[in-house]
Amino acid sequence: MPTMMNNDMVILENESVTLPKGFNAGGVHCGLKKNGKLDLGYIVSEVPATAAGVYTTNIFQAAPLLVTQESISKEKKIQAIIVNSGNANSCTGDQGLKDAYEMQKQFAAELGIKEHYVAVTSTGVIGEKMPMDKVISGIKQILKEENEAESKFQAAILTTDLAPKNIGVQIKVDGKIISIGGAAKGSGMIHPNMATMLGFVTTDANIEQESLLAALKEVTNQTFNMITVDGDTSTNDMVLVMANGMAGNNTLTVDHPEWNIFLNGLKLVCQELAKKIAKDGEGATKLIEVQVNSASCQSDAGAVGKSIISSNLVKTAIYGTDPNWGRIVTAIGYSGVPVEPNLVKVSIGSFVVFEDGLPCPINEEEVKQYLEQDTIQIFVELNQGNYSAAAWGCDLTYDYIKINASYRS
């Protein structure tokens, strides 16, 4: 069932990247992953789409990222994305770059479009050469009708994820219905700072490229860059947005009177994807949401939230249903934000655990019962200003170690 946020926005939980007009998606198994699991996916727009991307800050950027950034720089447009899981094509030298270009070339040939209209993305094990015979064979099969399903695309991009991550939103701009759809993968190697993941957002909005890029950067800082699972930033990760203009609205720019409607729709899609990634952290049993209020500036609010959500001690306490508020206060203290300790108030759910520089009396059993839920909220009031930020993460469990100890096996 669709969820009506207000008169301007409808959330469609079961929709994804094919919700906007003119987009198709699908996936196949080409042999990069075991047991017949899908491992090669695509998104295609009927027409070239205005494109924008944000990329990992890891210095060791994988070959597909370099190819994709170069492609978008030529016309600020792409028409298709080819993505594989099971092999990162990272730290593979000149051969890895040639292989990424070859993936682009082969898929462009299948579609009959310019090569630089194809973006390339990869995820999986680092340092292994891409078995191009399998990939090329998969590309030649991928556009067959039986492979056309967004659910197949979502499955093809997963690695250690336990569940697909998707969301759709519809808004109204200039009297036209505009759709925004998103899909993402991410479970491990997730940390704020261009959240380590692959994210794909499509929209049929007509939008200026410079404004689209500005919107993506702004929204990324408030969503994908506010999640963490394990503190690792990967070599491959990016978020790409394609806007093909088929909704027929007047061109959106930051000066458009209804710009904020589009911006809020994009933010909601990215926020929901970010939360799904945090909830599906490797071995995780709980989603943790930290809400920081009354900070002196936006960056301070974000820094405190990230510090708490990144603390392994906080994460393990949540896993163990231990209301150890001291770990939360400690994370605030080393966040680098100059807070006044006697002004800080900390709550776990509805339970105030720290205020005026002192612990508050609590019923530990009641708090432990709250911590047994699958979504845990931590609230921090800094009482130093009017700025707020939210951050998301997950608990840290024994299974995280098991998964990553045998990742390549």
XYZ file of C-alpha atoms in Angstrom, residues 32-399:
368
model
C 30.931 -14.662 -10.944
C 29.041 -15.981 -7.911
C 28.452 -19.559 -6.868
C 25.238 -21.579 -6.784
C 23.611 -19.842 -9.721
C 23.074 -16.574 -7.876
C 22.421 -13.539 -10.065
C 25.561 -11.447 -10.469
C 25.175 -9.162 -13.500
C 22.531 -6.446 -13.576
C 21.530 -3.445 -15.637
C 19.435 -0.293 -15.703
C 18.513 1.275 -19.051
C 16.687 4.503 -19.888
C 14.766 4.874 -23.147
C 16.583 8.176 -23.722
C 19.886 9.621 -22.509
C 19.474 10.843 -18.949
C 21.055 13.714 -17.083
C 23.476 12.060 -14.656
C 25.260 12.823 -11.411
C 27.379 10.729 -9.093
C 29.202 10.758 -5.785
C 32.080 8.393 -5.171
C 34.093 6.752 -2.432
C 36.786 8.846 -0.768
C 39.112 5.838 -0.591
C 42.328 6.708 -2.462
C 42.334 3.271 -4.099
C 39.368 3.911 -6.391
C 38.474 0.849 -8.436
C 38.601 0.842 -12.232
C 34.804 1.012 -12.769
C 34.609 4.271 -10.810
C 37.270 5.845 -13.009
C 35.457 4.775 -16.180
C 32.083 6.011 -14.915
C 33.393 9.398 -13.800
C 35.072 9.876 -17.173
C 31.889 8.919 -19.010
C 29.640 11.330 -17.120
C 32.150 14.164 -17.592
C 31.768 14.052 -21.400
C 28.112 15.088 -21.794
C 26.801 14.996 -18.191
C 24.553 12.170 -19.406
C 24.333 8.390 -19.309
C 21.693 6.021 -20.651
C 22.595 2.733 -19.012
C 24.365 1.147 -16.061
C 25.991 -2.285 -16.105
C 26.833 -3.646 -12.651
C 28.341 -6.904 -11.455
C 28.719 -8.453 -8.033
C 31.216 -11.133 -7.004
C 34.297 -9.244 -8.224
C 35.299 -5.661 -7.356
C 37.764 -5.149 -10.237
C 39.784 -3.146 -7.723
C 43.584 -3.037 -7.373
C 43.802 -4.820 -10.726
C 46.069 -2.339 -12.530
C 45.936 -1.562 -16.244
C 44.162 -4.817 -17.003
C 41.360 -3.931 -14.629
C 40.867 -0.606 -16.386
C 40.821 -2.323 -19.788
C 38.244 -4.789 -18.476
C 35.980 -2.006 -17.209
C 36.174 -0.280 -20.598
C 35.416 -3.602 -22.287
C 32.289 -4.080 -20.146
C 31.200 -0.595 -21.182
C 31.933 -1.253 -24.852
C 30.120 -4.590 -24.940
C 26.978 -3.316 -23.235
C 26.876 -0.192 -25.407
C 27.069 -2.428 -28.471
C 24.155 -4.543 -27.236
C 22.094 -1.388 -26.731
C 23.269 0.424 -29.852
C 24.272 3.567 -27.938
C 27.436 5.620 -27.438
C 30.003 3.888 -25.230
C 30.272 6.819 -22.836
C 26.529 6.580 -22.208
C 27.223 3.418 -20.183
C 28.288 3.597 -16.528
C 30.137 0.628 -15.046
C 30.010 -0.504 -11.437
C 31.398 -3.546 -9.642
C 31.337 -4.981 -6.136
C 32.888 -8.034 -4.529
C 36.353 -9.360 -3.706
C 39.250 -6.915 -4.172
C 42.391 -7.820 -6.115
C 41.079 -10.563 -8.389
C 41.064 -10.206 -12.159
C 37.670 -10.078 -13.798
C 36.837 -13.296 -15.711
C 35.852 -11.402 -18.818
C 34.736 -14.436 -20.795
C 31.951 -14.961 -18.252
C 31.077 -11.271 -18.083
C 30.910 -10.808 -21.854
C 28.808 -13.949 -22.221
C 26.455 -12.565 -19.569
C 26.214 -9.170 -21.275
C 25.199 -10.855 -24.531
C 22.357 -12.636 -22.715
C 21.272 -9.968 -20.285
C 18.774 -8.063 -22.435
C 16.623 -11.102 -23.206
C 13.009 -10.567 -22.195
C 13.025 -13.230 -19.477
C 15.763 -11.309 -17.654
C 13.775 -8.059 -17.483
C 12.668 -7.587 -13.881
C 13.735 -5.047 -11.315
C 13.733 -7.827 -8.710
C 16.431 -9.576 -10.758
C 18.436 -6.360 -10.878
C 18.184 -5.997 -7.114
C 19.322 -9.593 -6.580
C 22.221 -9.224 -9.024
C 23.868 -6.382 -7.099
C 23.948 -8.065 -3.673
C 27.012 -9.506 -1.933
C 26.639 -10.365 1.771
C 23.295 -8.547 1.941
C 20.447 -10.562 3.384
C 17.742 -8.540 1.666
C 17.263 -6.223 -1.321
C 16.938 -2.511 -0.615
C 14.503 -0.467 -2.664
C 11.985 2.370 -2.389
C 9.869 4.560 -4.642
C 8.416 8.042 -4.208
C 6.041 10.140 -6.297
C 5.793 13.921 -6.062
C 4.003 16.635 -8.024
C 5.917 19.473 -9.675
C 4.452 21.917 -12.215
C 1.275 19.852 -12.026
C 3.160 16.787 -13.315
C 3.634 13.520 -11.406
C 7.364 12.894 -10.974
C 8.618 9.506 -9.837
C 11.878 8.782 -8.016
C 13.008 5.186 -7.534
C 16.005 3.757 -5.749
C 17.879 0.519 -5.146
C 21.059 -0.114 -3.207
C 23.400 -2.785 -1.954
C 25.469 -2.617 1.181
C 25.983 -4.715 4.272
C 29.678 -4.644 5.178
C 32.446 -2.087 4.637
C 29.969 0.661 5.515
C 31.127 3.894 7.116
C 30.150 7.573 6.860
C 32.097 9.548 4.234
C 30.422 8.642 0.964
C 28.808 5.635 2.572
C 30.439 2.508 1.209
C 27.798 0.999 -0.984
C 26.311 1.006 -4.439
C 23.260 3.202 -4.790
C 21.148 3.717 -7.909
C 18.460 6.384 -8.160
C 16.291 7.002 -11.210
C 13.788 9.755 -11.873
C 11.736 10.952 -14.825
C 12.178 14.570 -13.705
C 13.495 17.129 -16.162
C 16.382 18.700 -14.246
C 19.506 20.714 -14.891
C 22.673 18.656 -14.319
C 24.405 21.169 -12.076
C 21.345 21.335 -9.839
C 21.011 17.529 -9.818
C 24.614 17.141 -8.689
C 24.159 19.789 -5.990
C 21.040 17.999 -4.758
C 22.779 14.620 -4.691
C 25.739 15.977 -2.730
C 23.478 17.726 -0.219
C 21.276 14.693 0.272
C 24.217 12.279 0.477
C 25.694 14.255 3.360
C 22.407 13.942 5.254
C 21.725 10.272 4.492
C 24.342 7.908 3.072
C 27.140 9.742 4.874
C 25.281 9.335 8.164
C 25.376 5.532 8.363
C 27.969 3.070 9.570
C 28.265 -0.658 10.067
C 31.930 -1.379 10.677
C 34.024 1.735 10.023
C 35.520 0.537 6.714
C 35.345 2.674 3.567
C 35.575 0.550 0.412
C 37.271 1.149 -2.931
C 34.277 0.716 -5.226
C 31.311 2.544 -3.919
C 29.206 5.203 -5.515
C 25.720 6.616 -5.825
C 24.442 7.390 -9.314
C 21.334 9.364 -10.257
C 19.754 9.284 -13.719
C 17.064 11.842 -14.668
C 15.571 11.250 -18.119
C 13.052 14.141 -18.205
C 10.127 12.003 -19.382
C 7.736 13.415 -16.751
C 7.509 16.559 -18.873
C 7.880 19.146 -16.097
C 9.570 22.503 -16.621
C 13.313 22.222 -16.096
C 14.115 21.973 -12.393
C 16.895 24.133 -10.990
C 17.713 25.290 -7.486
C 15.766 28.473 -8.317
C 12.566 26.652 -9.307
C 9.699 27.586 -6.925
C 9.022 23.879 -6.243
C 12.653 22.823 -5.966
C 12.286 21.758 -2.338
C 9.558 19.292 -3.273
C 12.007 17.456 -5.530
C 14.826 17.796 -2.999
C 12.684 16.310 -0.233
C 11.643 13.424 -2.484
C 15.256 12.649 -3.345
C 16.227 12.893 0.319
C 13.487 10.504 1.380
C 14.556 7.894 -1.184
C 18.204 8.137 -0.131
C 17.352 8.151 3.575
C 15.226 5.019 3.311
C 17.954 3.229 1.351
C 20.552 4.319 3.908
C 18.455 3.007 6.800
C 17.903 -0.314 5.024
C 21.669 -0.661 4.566
C 22.320 0.084 8.235
C 19.624 -2.378 9.333
C 21.093 -5.089 7.087
C 24.620 -4.709 8.432
C 26.547 -7.959 8.418
C 25.390 -10.050 11.360
C 23.170 -7.251 12.652
C 20.027 -7.838 14.692
C 19.032 -4.220 15.359
C 18.845 -0.858 13.620
C 20.195 1.965 15.786
C 19.049 5.528 15.126
C 20.769 8.433 16.854
C 19.010 11.799 16.858
C 21.139 14.756 17.924
C 19.319 18.027 18.642
C 20.107 21.613 19.689
C 23.670 21.695 18.371
C 25.469 24.954 17.624
C 25.816 24.056 13.915
C 24.850 21.300 11.471
C 28.337 19.810 11.276
C 28.519 19.502 15.088
C 25.198 17.681 15.214
C 26.382 15.292 12.500
C 29.763 14.703 14.146
C 28.185 13.747 17.467
C 25.725 11.396 15.769
C 28.464 9.709 13.746
C 30.673 9.333 16.799
C 27.982 7.505 18.738
C 26.867 5.283 15.893
C 30.481 4.361 15.065
C 31.397 3.299 18.596
C 31.976 -0.438 18.831
C 31.325 -0.206 22.551
C 27.924 1.362 21.973
C 27.137 -1.175 19.255
C 28.056 -4.176 21.407
C 26.138 -2.789 24.398
C 23.028 -2.510 22.215
C 23.535 -6.080 21.014
C 23.819 -7.258 24.628
C 20.778 -5.185 25.732
C 23.030 -3.404 28.216
C 21.823 0.149 29.091
C 25.422 1.312 29.444
C 24.831 5.016 28.832
C 28.431 5.782 29.798
C 29.557 4.495 26.405
C 27.232 6.970 24.689
C 28.486 9.886 26.780
C 32.086 8.839 26.115
C 31.470 8.827 22.349
C 30.023 12.336 22.577
C 33.110 13.424 24.508
C 35.605 12.269 21.875
C 33.532 13.421 18.876
C 35.658 16.557 18.562
C 32.641 18.790 19.191
C 33.137 21.315 22.051
C 30.030 20.420 24.050
C 29.272 21.628 27.580
C 28.952 18.412 29.654
C 26.484 19.871 32.154
C 24.090 20.832 29.335
C 23.971 17.434 27.644
C 20.926 15.187 27.993
C 20.935 11.573 26.771
C 17.934 9.259 26.396
C 17.672 5.634 25.322
C 14.220 5.468 23.822
C 11.954 7.304 26.241
C 14.297 6.691 29.179
C 16.425 9.690 30.231
C 19.723 8.203 31.386
C 22.023 11.259 31.694
C 21.300 14.935 32.406
C 22.979 17.936 34.084
C 26.295 16.097 34.128
C 24.909 13.238 36.232
C 23.289 9.823 35.737
C 19.526 9.636 36.046
C 17.749 6.942 38.043
C 16.311 4.279 35.739
C 14.671 0.904 35.980
C 17.359 -1.182 34.280
C 15.000 -4.038 33.512
C 12.632 -1.714 31.666
C 15.487 -0.270 29.613
C 16.795 -3.772 28.867
C 13.349 -4.736 27.612
C 13.369 -1.700 25.322
C 16.810 -2.714 24.005
C 15.415 -6.075 22.936
C 13.454 -4.378 20.125
C 14.755 -4.460 16.559
C 14.904 -0.654 16.258
C 16.678 1.312 18.986
C 16.616 5.109 19.260
C 19.143 7.232 21.122
C 18.381 10.909 21.671
C 20.979 13.546 22.500
C 20.180 17.136 23.443
C 23.275 19.343 23.371
C 21.371 22.519 24.354
C 23.812 24.771 22.510
C 21.856 25.861 19.424
C 19.117 25.009 16.926
C 20.671 22.411 14.616
C 19.841 18.713 14.376
C 21.072 15.582 12.596
C 20.242 11.887 12.480
C 22.646 8.964 12.097
C 21.994 5.259 11.592
C 23.895 2.076 12.313
C 23.481 -1.409 13.708
C 24.596 -3.557 16.586
C 27.870 -5.494 16.414
C 27.459 -9.233 16.838
C 29.429 -12.476 16.824
C 28.074 -13.192 13.360
